[in-house]
Short mmCIF file of C-alpha atoms in Angstrom, two decimals:
data_model
loop_
_atom_site.label_atom_id
_atom_site.label_comp_id
_atom_site.label_asym_id
_atom_site.label_seq_id
_atom_site.Cartn_x
_atom_site.Cartn_y
_atom_site.Cartn_z
CA ASP J 1124 -0.30 -0.20 0.21
CA ALA J 1125 0.95 3.41 -1.07
CA LYS J 1126 1.68 5.14 2.28
CA THR J 1127 1.11 8.77 3.54
CA THR J 1128 3.34 11.11 5.87
CA GLN J 1129 1.44 14.06 7.92
CA PRO J 1130 2.54 15.76 10.63
CA ASN J 1131 1.63 14.43 14.20
CA SER J 1132 -0.10 17.81 15.51
CA MET J 1133 -1.19 21.19 14.62
CA GLU J 1134 -2.79 24.09 16.30
CA SER J 1135 -4.72 26.68 15.23
CA ASN J 1136 -7.44 28.99 16.66
CA GLU J 1137 -11.02 29.05 16.14
CA GLU J 1138 -12.97 30.62 13.78
CA GLU J 1139 -9.71 30.68 11.68
CA PRO J 1140 -8.75 28.67 8.13
CA VAL J 1141 -6.98 25.46 8.85
CA HIS J 1142 -4.79 23.56 5.77
CA LEU J 1143 -3.34 20.13 7.12
CA PRO J 1144 -0.95 18.50 5.05
CA CYS J 1145 -0.44 15.00 3.61
CA ASN J 1146 2.37 13.54 1.05
CA HIS J 1147 1.57 10.68 -0.83
CA SER J 1148 4.83 10.60 -3.08
CA THR J 1149 4.47 6.85 -4.46
CA ILE J 1150 0.34 7.19 -5.28
CA SER J 1151 -0.61 5.24 -7.68
CA GLY J 1152 -3.00 6.40 -10.65
CA THR J 1153 -6.22 4.43 -9.39
CA ASP J 1154 -5.49 5.64 -5.66
CA TYR J 1155 -7.74 7.82 -4.03
CA ILE J 1156 -7.00 10.04 -1.49
CA HIS J 1157 -9.26 10.18 1.39
CA TRP J 1158 -9.70 12.12 4.61
CA TYR J 1159 -11.36 11.02 8.16
CA ARG J 1160 -11.34 12.38 11.02
CA GLN J 1161 -11.29 11.12 14.93
CA LEU J 1162 -12.81 12.66 18.00
CA PRO J 1163 -12.49 12.07 21.41
CA SER J 1164 -13.55 8.40 21.93
CA GLN J 1165 -15.34 8.20 18.49
CA GLY J 1166 -15.14 5.77 15.64
CA PRO J 1167 -13.46 7.46 12.52
CA GLU J 1168 -15.96 10.28 9.94
CA TYR J 1169 -15.96 10.44 6.90
CA VAL J 1170 -14.16 14.19 6.07
CA ILE J 1171 -14.06 14.01 1.91
CA HIS J 1172 -11.65 12.23 -0.51
CA GLY J 1173 -10.67 12.74 -3.91
CA LEU J 1174 -8.66 11.57 -7.19
CA THR J 1175 -7.34 13.91 -8.83
CA SER J 1176 -9.52 17.51 -8.90
CA ASN J 1177 -9.78 19.59 -6.25
CA VAL J 1178 -13.69 19.00 -3.90
CA ASN J 1179 -15.91 20.82 -1.99
CA ASN J 1180 -18.30 19.05 0.53
CA ARG J 1181 -19.83 21.30 3.85
CA MET J 1182 -17.36 19.96 5.82
CA ALA J 1183 -14.23 20.68 4.51
CA SER J 1184 -12.26 21.25 0.69
CA LEU J 1185 -9.72 19.01 -0.42
CA ALA J 1186 -7.05 20.36 -2.72
CA ILE J 1187 -4.41 18.06 -5.26
CA ALA J 1188 -1.23 19.17 -6.47
CA GLU J 1189 -1.28 18.48 -9.89
CA ASP J 1190 1.11 16.13 -9.84
CA ARG J 1191 -0.79 13.89 -6.70
CA LYS J 1192 2.04 13.86 -4.45
CA SER J 1193 0.44 15.70 -2.02
CA SER J 1194 -2.88 16.84 -1.09
CA THR J 1195 -3.82 19.32 1.94
CA LEU J 1196 -7.65 19.33 3.90
CA ILE J 1197 -8.92 22.53 4.41
CA LEU J 1198 -11.17 23.29 7.15
CA HIS J 1199 -12.71 26.92 6.19
CA ARG J 1200 -13.38 28.07 10.10
CA ALA J 1201 -11.94 25.86 12.80
CA THR J 1202 -14.51 24.96 15.23
CA LEU J 1203 -13.40 23.36 18.39
CA ARG J 1204 -15.75 20.55 17.15
CA ASP J 1205 -13.02 19.83 14.49
CA ALA J 1206 -10.45 19.33 17.24
CA ALA J 1207 -9.45 15.53 15.98
CA VAL J 1208 -7.07 13.12 15.11
CA TYR J 1209 -7.18 13.52 11.21
CA TYR J 1210 -6.04 10.86 8.76
CA CYS J 1211 -4.89 11.11 5.57
CA ILE J 1212 -5.27 7.46 3.52
CA LEU J 1213 -4.72 6.57 0.20
CA SER J 1214 -7.23 3.64 -0.91
CA GLY J 1215 -7.05 2.45 -4.58
CA GLY J 1216 -10.47 1.56 -6.81
CA SER J 1217 -10.99 -1.17 -6.16
CA ASN J 1218 -9.53 -1.94 -2.74
CA TYR J 1219 -12.52 -1.71 -0.05
CA LYS J 1220 -9.57 -1.85 3.04
CA LEU J 1221 -8.32 1.64 4.73
CA THR J 1222 -4.90 2.21 6.15
CA PHE J 1223 -4.71 4.17 9.04
CA GLY J 1224 -1.44 5.90 9.93
CA LYS J 1225 -0.92 8.11 13.63
CA GLY J 1226 -2.56 10.72 11.84
CA THR J 1227 -2.32 14.54 12.69
CA LEU J 1228 -3.53 15.22 16.21
CA LEU J 1229 -5.55 19.06 15.65
CA THR J 1230 -5.73 21.36 18.37
CA VAL J 1231 -7.78 24.18 18.35
CA ASN J 1232 -7.92 27.14 20.27
CA PRO J 1233 -10.12 29.19 21.74
CA ASN P 1213 -31.46 4.76 9.62
CA ALA P 1214 -29.07 4.11 12.40
CA GLY P 1215 -25.90 3.27 10.57
CA VAL P 1216 -23.02 0.40 12.13
CA THR P 1217 -24.40 -0.55 15.82
CA GLN P 1218 -21.96 -1.89 17.59
CA THR P 1219 -22.67 -3.72 20.76
CA PRO P 1220 -21.89 -4.16 23.50
CA LYS P 1221 -19.59 -0.37 24.02
CA PHE P 1222 -17.78 -2.10 27.22
CA GLN P 1223 -16.62 -5.37 27.76
CA VAL P 1224 -14.51 -6.60 30.20
CA LEU P 1225 -13.50 -10.30 29.47
CA LYS P 1226 -11.29 -12.92 31.60
CA THR P 1227 -8.27 -14.64 29.99
CA GLY P 1228 -9.21 -17.51 28.38
CA GLN P 1229 -12.75 -16.49 28.26
CA SER P 1230 -14.52 -16.02 24.33
CA MET P 1231 -17.56 -13.49 23.46
CA THR P 1232 -18.57 -12.22 19.79
CA LEU P 1233 -18.91 -8.75 19.26
CA GLN P 1234 -21.78 -8.10 17.61
CA CYS P 1235 -21.29 -5.30 13.70
CA ALA P 1236 -25.15 -4.82 12.32
CA GLN P 1237 -25.31 -1.75 9.26
CA ASP P 1238 -28.96 -0.93 7.94
CA MET P 1239 -27.03 0.20 4.42
CA ASN P 1240 -27.38 -2.26 2.95
CA HIS P 1241 -23.30 -1.76 2.40
CA GLU P 1242 -22.04 -4.52 0.68
CA TYR P 1243 -18.80 -4.49 1.93
CA MET P 1244 -18.22 -4.51 6.07
CA SER P 1245 -14.44 -5.07 8.32
CA TRP P 1246 -13.43 -5.03 11.49
CA TYR P 1247 -10.63 -2.99 13.17
CA ARG P 1248 -8.76 -2.55 16.11
CA GLN P 1249 -6.92 0.75 17.81
CA ASP P 1250 -4.62 0.19 20.18
CA PRO P 1251 -3.48 3.52 22.28
CA GLY P 1252 -1.88 6.15 20.20
CA MET P 1253 -2.19 4.52 17.33
CA GLY P 1254 -3.98 4.48 14.14
CA LEU P 1255 -6.72 1.54 12.93
CA ARG P 1256 -5.07 -2.62 11.56
CA LEU P 1257 -7.73 -4.18 9.80
CA ILE P 1258 -8.55 -7.51 11.51
CA HIS P 1259 -11.03 -9.36 9.15
CA TYR P 1260 -13.26 -7.93 6.11
CA SER P 1261 -16.18 -9.04 3.89
CA VAL P 1262 -17.11 -8.35 0.29
CA GLY P 1263 -20.91 -9.81 0.62
CA ALA P 1264 -22.59 -12.52 2.92
CA GLY P 1265 -20.62 -15.55 2.63
CA ILE P 1266 -17.27 -14.18 1.74
CA THR P 1267 -14.72 -13.09 4.23
CA ASP P 1268 -10.94 -12.82 4.43
CA GLN P 1269 -8.38 -12.12 6.73
CA GLY P 1270 -6.90 -8.57 7.10
CA GLU P 1271 -3.22 -7.50 8.38
CA VAL P 1272 -3.45 -9.13 12.12
CA PRO P 1273 -6.22 -11.60 12.01
CA ASN P 1274 -4.86 -14.11 14.87
CA GLY P 1275 -7.28 -15.02 17.74
CA TYR P 1276 -10.51 -13.80 15.59
CA ASN P 1277 -12.92 -15.29 14.02
CA VAL P 1278 -15.72 -14.27 11.61
CA SER P 1279 -18.84 -15.16 9.83
CA ARG P 1280 -21.24 -13.12 7.34
CA SER P 1281 -24.56 -14.81 7.11
CA THR P 1282 -26.83 -11.87 6.08
CA THR P 1283 -26.11 -8.49 4.42
CA GLU P 1284 -26.40 -7.39 7.44
CA ASP P 1285 -24.90 -8.73 10.51
CA PHE P 1286 -20.74 -9.03 10.44
CA PRO P 1287 -20.04 -10.69 14.09
CA LEU P 1288 -16.27 -10.97 14.83
CA ARG P 1289 -15.63 -13.58 17.70
CA LEU P 1290 -12.92 -13.74 20.18
CA LEU P 1291 -11.65 -17.54 20.74
CA SER P 1292 -9.90 -17.48 23.76
CA ALA P 1293 -9.23 -13.82 24.50
CA ALA P 1294 -5.71 -13.13 25.66
CA PRO P 1295 -4.82 -9.09 27.20
CA SER P 1296 -2.89 -8.61 24.12
CA GLN P 1297 -6.46 -7.93 22.74
CA THR P 1298 -7.24 -5.52 25.69
CA SER P 1299 -8.06 -2.89 22.34
CA VAL P 1300 -10.91 -1.12 21.31
CA TYR P 1301 -12.80 -2.65 18.22
CA PHE P 1302 -14.76 -0.35 15.31
CA CYS P 1303 -16.81 -2.05 13.21
CA ALA P 1304 -17.27 -0.24 9.85
CA SER P 1305 -19.46 -0.67 6.38
CA SER P 1306 -19.55 0.63 2.56
CA TYR P 1307 -21.36 0.27 -0.14
CA GLY P 1308 -18.68 -0.36 -2.66
CA ALA P 1309 -14.95 -0.75 -2.83
CA GLY P 1310 -13.04 1.78 -0.39
CA GLY P 1311 -11.53 3.76 -3.10
CA TYR P 1312 -14.00 5.16 -4.54
CA THR P 1313 -16.44 5.95 -1.86
CA GLU P 1314 -16.78 6.11 2.03
CA ALA P 1315 -16.46 4.06 4.74
CA PHE P 1316 -18.85 4.41 8.05
CA PHE P 1317 -17.81 3.35 11.57
CA GLY P 1318 -19.97 2.42 14.42
CA GLN P 1319 -19.12 3.52 17.55
CA GLY P 1320 -16.50 1.07 18.25
CA THR P 1321 -16.30 -1.45 21.52
CA ARG P 1322 -14.01 -0.99 24.63
CA LEU P 1323 -12.25 -4.31 25.72
CA THR P 1324 -10.21 -4.53 28.27
CA VAL P 1325 -9.18 -8.58 28.98
CA VAL P 1326 -7.93 -9.24 32.64
#
């Protein structure tokens, strides 16, 4: 499985944008980029995913580099509820499996 | 819709005991899987199923059994509990292959083996 690299932790202030980076230099052409987050004492929650183009949904935006070797999850206005561990995961088109790393622990300051 | 429901939420077992962790989903998803999460770690895949009657091993299958007799249910059986199986267990389901669809996770079962 192609691997991802994320910072161990990041901090943000409430109501400010947050950019969470992810490097995936060995990504293959059929790998989708997924982001999940895990709030304390809860199961992982889907955030967003994409293949080549930038994606937006009600929770966040996903910016994918042109060479697809990196991506950025963008939370437009962080809230205290966004404090969580964020996982960047690559998953092939026919592969149901999600391989979780340690993710990025996001702290949001009031 | 309830989504993915796991029972129980908490369980304490003695070494050598057996038990079944229940997982049910009401979204008619074909793909279901079990993960475990140890403190400070990401999730690791135990077993998965791509449809009723079809199961396969994941990354850490030893000590666990699964079966899938219906689309809705995917129980995880601990045959003879060991302290190393103390962990939080998550069940997940998805409509199709994980690449292009989102997965839904249950709230987890926190298991302690003493």
